[in-house]
């Protein structure tokens, strides 16, 4: 299996919970299925929140690590069939 290289970086440093997850959610809808997003945040709750959100949304968490500049996540958007696309948008909807 080939690991997807991130095509975009979301810098969510300075954002408090729940904004890193909300911004990640929005950014994932701007990339194609199978592509990856690199998220950087300094909100420590994201270490639990983003992996949990990925699991619930069906995205693949490829990498997680902490560094001096923040918590880093590489997330691959799940692959969708055309039929599943509309139900995916409903399931992933955030208020």
PDB file of C-alpha atoms in Angstrom:
ATOM      1  CA  UNK A   1       0.000   0.000   0.000  1.00  0.00           C
ATOM      2  CA  UNK A   2       1.314   3.441  -0.920  1.00  0.00           C
ATOM      3  CA  UNK A   3       1.155   6.113   1.760  1.00  0.00           C
ATOM      4  CA  UNK A   4      -0.381   9.319   0.458  1.00  0.00           C
ATOM      5  CA  UNK A   5       1.787  12.425   0.609  1.00  0.00           C
ATOM      6  CA  UNK A   6      -0.130  15.400   2.025  1.00  0.00           C
ATOM      7  CA  UNK A   7      -1.308  17.791  -0.675  1.00  0.00           C
ATOM      8  CA  UNK A   8      -2.228  20.530   1.806  1.00  0.00           C
ATOM      9  CA  UNK A   9      -1.267  21.762   5.259  1.00  0.00           C
ATOM     10  CA  UNK A  10      -3.785  23.055   7.792  1.00  0.00           C
ATOM     11  CA  UNK A  11      -2.143  25.198  10.462  1.00  0.00           C
ATOM     12  CA  UNK A  12      -4.611  25.203  13.352  1.00  0.00           C
ATOM     13  CA  UNK A  13      -2.134  26.440  15.962  1.00  0.00           C
ATOM     14  CA  UNK A  14      -3.675  28.996  18.284  1.00  0.00           C
ATOM     15  CA  UNK A  15      -7.141  27.454  17.943  1.00  0.00           C
ATOM     16  CA  UNK A  16      -8.787  25.999  21.044  1.00  0.00           C
ATOM     17  CA  UNK A  17     -11.023  22.939  21.151  1.00  0.00           C
ATOM     18  CA  UNK A  18     -13.196  22.245  19.162  1.00  0.00           C
ATOM     19  CA  UNK A  19     -11.840  24.454  16.347  1.00  0.00           C
ATOM     20  CA  UNK A  20      -8.939  22.169  15.237  1.00  0.00           C
ATOM     21  CA  UNK A  21     -11.438  19.369  14.542  1.00  0.00           C
ATOM     22  CA  UNK A  22     -13.915  21.712  12.840  1.00  0.00           C
ATOM     23  CA  UNK A  23     -11.194  23.219  10.644  1.00  0.00           C
ATOM     24  CA  UNK A  24      -9.882  19.730   9.833  1.00  0.00           C
ATOM     25  CA  UNK A  25     -13.386  18.615   8.881  1.00  0.00           C
ATOM     26  CA  UNK A  26     -13.818  21.573   6.531  1.00  0.00           C
ATOM     27  CA  UNK A  27     -10.365  21.104   4.979  1.00  0.00           C
ATOM     28  CA  UNK A  28     -11.021  17.407   4.331  1.00  0.00           C
ATOM     29  CA  UNK A  29     -14.022  18.359   2.198  1.00  0.00           C
ATOM     30  CA  UNK A  30     -11.725  20.453  -0.007  1.00  0.00           C
ATOM     31  CA  UNK A  31      -9.484  17.536  -0.962  1.00  0.00           C
ATOM     32  CA  UNK A  32     -10.303  14.516  -3.090  1.00  0.00           C
ATOM     33  CA  UNK A  33     -10.875  11.009  -1.777  1.00  0.00           C
ATOM     34  CA  UNK A  34      -7.545   9.242  -1.296  1.00  0.00           C
ATOM     35  CA  UNK A  35      -5.591  12.505  -0.843  1.00  0.00           C
ATOM     36  CA  UNK A  36      -3.986  13.447   2.472  1.00  0.00           C
ATOM     37  CA  UNK A  37      -3.989  16.527   4.690  1.00  0.00           C
ATOM     38  CA  UNK A  38      -1.246  17.519   7.164  1.00  0.00           C
ATOM     39  CA  UNK A  39      -2.731  19.162  10.279  1.00  0.00           C
ATOM     40  CA  UNK A  40      -0.651  21.062  12.847  1.00  0.00           C
ATOM     41  CA  UNK A  41      -2.192  22.171  16.133  1.00  0.00           C
ATOM     42  CA  UNK A  42      -0.953  23.201  19.559  1.00  0.00           C
ATOM     43  CA  UNK A  43      -4.204  22.183  21.275  1.00  0.00           C
ATOM     44  CA  UNK A  44      -3.290  19.082  23.306  1.00  0.00           C
ATOM     45  CA  UNK A  45      -6.890  17.818  23.324  1.00  0.00           C
ATOM     46  CA  UNK A  46      -6.474  17.258  19.582  1.00  0.00           C
ATOM     47  CA  UNK A  47      -4.307  14.233  20.404  1.00  0.00           C
ATOM     48  CA  UNK A  48      -7.540  12.475  21.400  1.00  0.00           C
ATOM     49  CA  UNK A  49     -10.091  14.455  19.384  1.00  0.00           C
ATOM     50  CA  UNK A  50      -8.633  14.192  15.878  1.00  0.00           C
ATOM     51  CA  UNK A  51      -8.016  10.400  15.951  1.00  0.00           C
ATOM     52  CA  UNK A  52     -11.549   9.885  17.318  1.00  0.00           C
ATOM     53  CA  UNK A  53     -13.033  12.148  14.628  1.00  0.00           C
ATOM     54  CA  UNK A  54     -11.066  10.275  11.925  1.00  0.00           C
ATOM     55  CA  UNK A  55     -12.440   6.974  13.177  1.00  0.00           C
ATOM     56  CA  UNK A  56     -16.032   8.239  13.235  1.00  0.00           C
ATOM     57  CA  UNK A  57     -15.752   9.950   9.828  1.00  0.00           C
ATOM     58  CA  UNK A  58     -14.011   6.962   8.210  1.00  0.00           C
ATOM     59  CA  UNK A  59     -10.781   8.783   7.365  1.00  0.00           C
ATOM     60  CA  UNK A  60      -7.387   7.090   7.742  1.00  0.00           C
ATOM     61  CA  UNK A  61      -4.983   8.562  10.290  1.00  0.00           C
ATOM     62  CA  UNK A  62      -1.612   7.885   8.659  1.00  0.00           C
ATOM     63  CA  UNK A  63       0.647   9.655  11.146  1.00  0.00           C
ATOM     64  CA  UNK A  64       0.544  11.350  14.540  1.00  0.00           C
ATOM     65  CA  UNK A  65       3.471  12.882  16.357  1.00  0.00           C
ATOM     66  CA  UNK A  66       4.312  15.672  18.762  1.00  0.00           C
ATOM     67  CA  UNK A  67       7.062  18.150  17.927  1.00  0.00           C
ATOM     68  CA  UNK A  68       8.247  21.433  19.459  1.00  0.00           C
ATOM     69  CA  UNK A  69       5.993  23.344  17.042  1.00  0.00           C
ATOM     70  CA  UNK A  70       2.841  21.340  17.877  1.00  0.00           C
ATOM     71  CA  UNK A  71       0.943  18.113  17.300  1.00  0.00           C
ATOM     72  CA  UNK A  72       1.114  16.820  13.728  1.00  0.00           C
ATOM     73  CA  UNK A  73      -1.444  14.605  12.007  1.00  0.00           C
ATOM     74  CA  UNK A  74      -1.477  13.247   8.467  1.00  0.00           C
ATOM     75  CA  UNK A  75      -4.995  12.195   7.486  1.00  0.00           C
ATOM     76  CA  UNK A  76      -6.054  10.479   4.282  1.00  0.00           C
ATOM     77  CA  UNK A  77      -9.573  11.199   3.090  1.00  0.00           C
ATOM     78  CA  UNK A  78     -11.602   8.022   2.757  1.00  0.00           C
ATOM     79  CA  UNK A  79     -12.420   6.691  -0.693  1.00  0.00           C
ATOM     80  CA  UNK A  80     -16.067   6.958  -1.651  1.00  0.00           C
ATOM     81  CA  UNK A  81     -18.246   5.422  -4.255  1.00  0.00           C
ATOM     82  CA  UNK A  82     -20.617   7.848  -5.984  1.00  0.00           C
ATOM     83  CA  UNK A  83     -23.540   6.315  -4.132  1.00  0.00           C
ATOM     84  CA  UNK A  84     -21.919   6.798  -0.718  1.00  0.00           C
ATOM     85  CA  UNK A  85     -20.971  10.444  -1.362  1.00  0.00           C
ATOM     86  CA  UNK A  86     -24.325  11.955  -0.414  1.00  0.00           C
ATOM     87  CA  UNK A  87     -24.658   9.919   2.785  1.00  0.00           C
ATOM     88  CA  UNK A  88     -21.059  10.808   3.663  1.00  0.00           C
ATOM     89  CA  UNK A  89     -21.843  14.515   3.481  1.00  0.00           C
ATOM     90  CA  UNK A  90     -24.833  14.036   5.768  1.00  0.00           C
ATOM     91  CA  UNK A  91     -22.848  11.933   8.269  1.00  0.00           C
ATOM     92  CA  UNK A  92     -19.897  14.316   8.376  1.00  0.00           C
ATOM     93  CA  UNK A  93     -22.059  17.429   8.761  1.00  0.00           C
ATOM     94  CA  UNK A  94     -21.058  19.563  11.707  1.00  0.00           C
ATOM     95  CA  UNK A  95     -23.398  22.149  13.204  1.00  0.00           C
TER      96      UNK A  95
END
